[in-house]
Short mmCIF file of C-alpha atoms in Angstrom, two decimals:
data_model
loop_
_atom_site.label_atom_id
_atom_site.label_comp_id
_atom_site.label_asym_id
_atom_site.label_seq_id
_atom_site.Cartn_x
_atom_site.Cartn_y
_atom_site.Cartn_z
CA MET H 1 0.00 0.00 0.00
CA GLY H 2 2.86 2.36 0.79
CA ARG H 3 4.45 1.72 -2.60
CA LEU H 4 1.17 2.56 -4.38
CA LEU H 5 0.87 5.81 -2.41
CA LEU H 6 4.46 6.72 -3.26
CA ARG H 7 3.82 6.03 -6.96
CA TRP H 8 0.73 8.25 -6.81
CA ILE H 9 2.66 11.09 -5.17
CA LEU H 10 5.49 10.76 -7.72
CA MET H 11 3.02 10.80 -10.61
CA ALA H 12 1.33 13.95 -9.27
CA ALA H 13 4.72 15.61 -8.86
CA THR H 14 5.61 14.55 -12.40
CA VAL H 15 2.42 16.06 -13.85
CA ILE H 16 3.09 19.32 -12.02
CA ILE H 17 6.70 19.41 -13.25
CA VAL H 18 5.63 18.68 -16.83
CA GLY H 19 3.00 21.43 -16.60
CA TYR H 20 5.67 23.95 -15.68
CA VAL H 21 8.07 22.68 -18.37
CA GLU H 22 5.45 22.82 -21.11
CA THR H 23 4.38 26.30 -20.04
CA ALA H 24 8.02 27.44 -20.14
CA VAL H 25 8.45 26.24 -23.72
CA GLY H 26 5.09 27.64 -24.85
CA LEU H 27 3.00 24.47 -25.12
CA ASN H 28 -0.59 24.00 -23.96
CA PHE H 29 -0.44 21.59 -20.99
CA ARG H 30 -1.38 23.31 -17.71
CA THR H 31 -1.99 22.15 -14.16
CA ASP H 32 -4.34 23.70 -11.62
CA VAL H 33 -1.37 24.34 -9.33
CA GLN H 34 0.01 26.83 -11.86
CA THR H 35 -3.23 28.82 -11.83
CA GLY H 36 -3.57 28.91 -8.05
CA GLY H 37 -5.71 25.78 -7.74
CA SER H 38 -5.28 23.02 -5.22
CA VAL H 39 -2.84 20.14 -5.34
CA ALA H 40 -5.72 17.84 -4.34
CA GLN H 41 -7.28 18.38 -7.77
CA VAL H 42 -4.03 17.25 -9.39
CA PHE H 43 -4.03 14.10 -7.24
CA ILE H 44 -7.61 13.33 -8.31
CA GLY H 45 -6.73 13.95 -11.97
CA VAL H 46 -3.69 11.67 -11.70
CA ALA H 47 -5.82 8.95 -10.12
CA ILE H 48 -8.30 9.21 -12.99
CA LEU H 49 -5.44 9.14 -15.52
CA ALA H 50 -4.01 6.01 -13.90
CA LEU H 51 -7.43 4.34 -13.88
CA VAL H 52 -8.04 5.21 -17.54
CA ASN H 53 -4.59 3.97 -18.55
CA ALA H 54 -5.06 0.75 -16.57
CA THR H 55 -8.44 -0.04 -18.09
CA LEU H 56 -9.34 1.72 -21.31
CA GLY H 57 -5.71 2.22 -22.31
CA LYS H 58 -5.04 -1.53 -22.14
CA VAL H 59 -8.13 -2.29 -24.24
CA VAL H 60 -7.17 0.27 -26.89
CA LYS H 61 -3.59 -0.99 -26.99
CA PHE H 62 -4.87 -4.54 -27.43
CA LEU H 63 -7.15 -3.47 -30.28
CA THR H 64 -4.30 -1.62 -31.99
CA ILE H 65 -1.83 -4.51 -31.92
CA PRO H 66 -1.66 -4.65 -35.75
CA LEU H 67 -0.74 -0.92 -35.90
CA ASN H 68 1.78 -1.42 -33.11
CA CYS H 69 3.39 -4.23 -35.05
CA LEU H 70 3.58 -2.12 -38.21
CA THR H 71 5.07 0.86 -36.36
CA LEU H 72 7.31 -1.24 -34.09
CA GLY H 73 5.43 -0.10 -30.99
CA LEU H 74 5.48 3.63 -31.70
CA PHE H 75 1.69 3.74 -32.00
CA SER H 76 1.54 3.18 -28.23
CA ILE H 77 2.80 6.74 -27.83
CA ILE H 78 -0.21 7.96 -29.82
CA VAL H 79 -2.53 5.92 -27.60
CA ASN H 80 -0.93 7.39 -24.47
CA ALA H 81 -1.35 10.91 -25.85
CA ALA H 82 -4.99 10.20 -26.68
CA MET H 83 -5.64 8.93 -23.14
CA LEU H 84 -3.97 12.06 -21.70
CA MET H 85 -6.05 14.28 -23.99
CA TRP H 86 -9.24 12.54 -22.92
CA VAL H 87 -8.53 12.87 -19.20
CA ALA H 88 -7.26 16.45 -19.59
CA GLY H 89 -10.56 17.27 -21.27
CA MET H 90 -12.27 16.59 -17.93
CA ASN H 91 -10.38 19.57 -16.42
CA ILE H 92 -9.68 17.78 -13.14
CA GLY H 93 -6.25 18.87 -11.98
CA PHE H 94 -4.77 19.51 -15.42
CA HIS H 95 -5.97 20.54 -18.85
CA LEU H 96 -4.90 21.19 -22.41
CA THR H 97 -5.66 24.50 -24.05
CA GLY H 98 -5.98 25.09 -27.76
CA GLU H 99 -7.64 23.02 -30.45
CA GLY H 100 -6.70 20.55 -33.13
CA MET H 101 -3.13 19.65 -33.93
CA PRO H 102 -1.41 22.00 -31.42
CA ARG H 103 -3.47 20.43 -28.63
CA PHE H 104 -2.55 16.91 -29.78
CA LEU H 105 1.14 17.80 -30.07
CA SER H 106 1.08 19.22 -26.56
CA ALA H 107 -0.53 16.00 -25.31
CA LEU H 108 2.03 13.93 -27.20
CA ILE H 109 4.97 15.82 -25.76
CA ALA H 110 3.39 15.87 -22.29
CA SER H 111 2.86 12.10 -22.36
CA LEU H 112 6.49 11.56 -23.39
CA LEU H 113 7.73 13.92 -20.67
CA ILE H 114 5.45 12.36 -18.04
CA SER H 115 6.80 8.91 -18.90
CA ALA H 116 10.44 10.07 -18.81
CA VAL H 117 10.21 12.12 -15.61
CA ASN H 118 8.09 9.52 -13.84
CA GLY H 119 10.57 6.80 -14.82
CA ALA H 120 13.47 8.88 -13.53
CA LEU H 121 11.74 9.74 -10.26
CA GLY H 122 10.64 6.13 -9.85
CA GLY H 123 14.20 4.95 -10.35
CA ILE H 124 15.39 7.34 -7.65
CA PHE H 125 12.65 7.02 -5.03
CA LEU H 126 11.26 3.50 -5.56
CA PRO H 127 13.64 0.74 -4.51
CA ASP H 128 13.72 -2.48 -6.51
CA GLU H 129 11.78 -5.21 -4.74
CA ASP H 130 14.13 -7.85 -6.21
CA LYS H 131 17.13 -6.48 -4.30
CA LYS H 132 15.56 -6.87 -0.85
#
């Protein structure tokens, strides 16, 4: 249970960090923390994102196996961006501004950054269970 809570905290921190990075480079991913909102909203949004990725994301990735095979797995990045766009559209903790292609590109870059930063933070703060 403690490991799950730590993963949740790290993911919320990652989303906040990515929100600041994307704002700094002029992209459209924003968190409520940046606009004076509460951190609790970000935690709720991250929980919804994790739930969507664990359920709907797995189903969509299974249905797109042929495209993943053709693109050597790169289509999974598109699926991750689509899941992020969908959850960001709910405006719970984080959101994407803009319309069309700029919005999708912001979601694509945000999903890549979230994966990279979360992996780095997880490597630092989450010990391997195999080494115990």
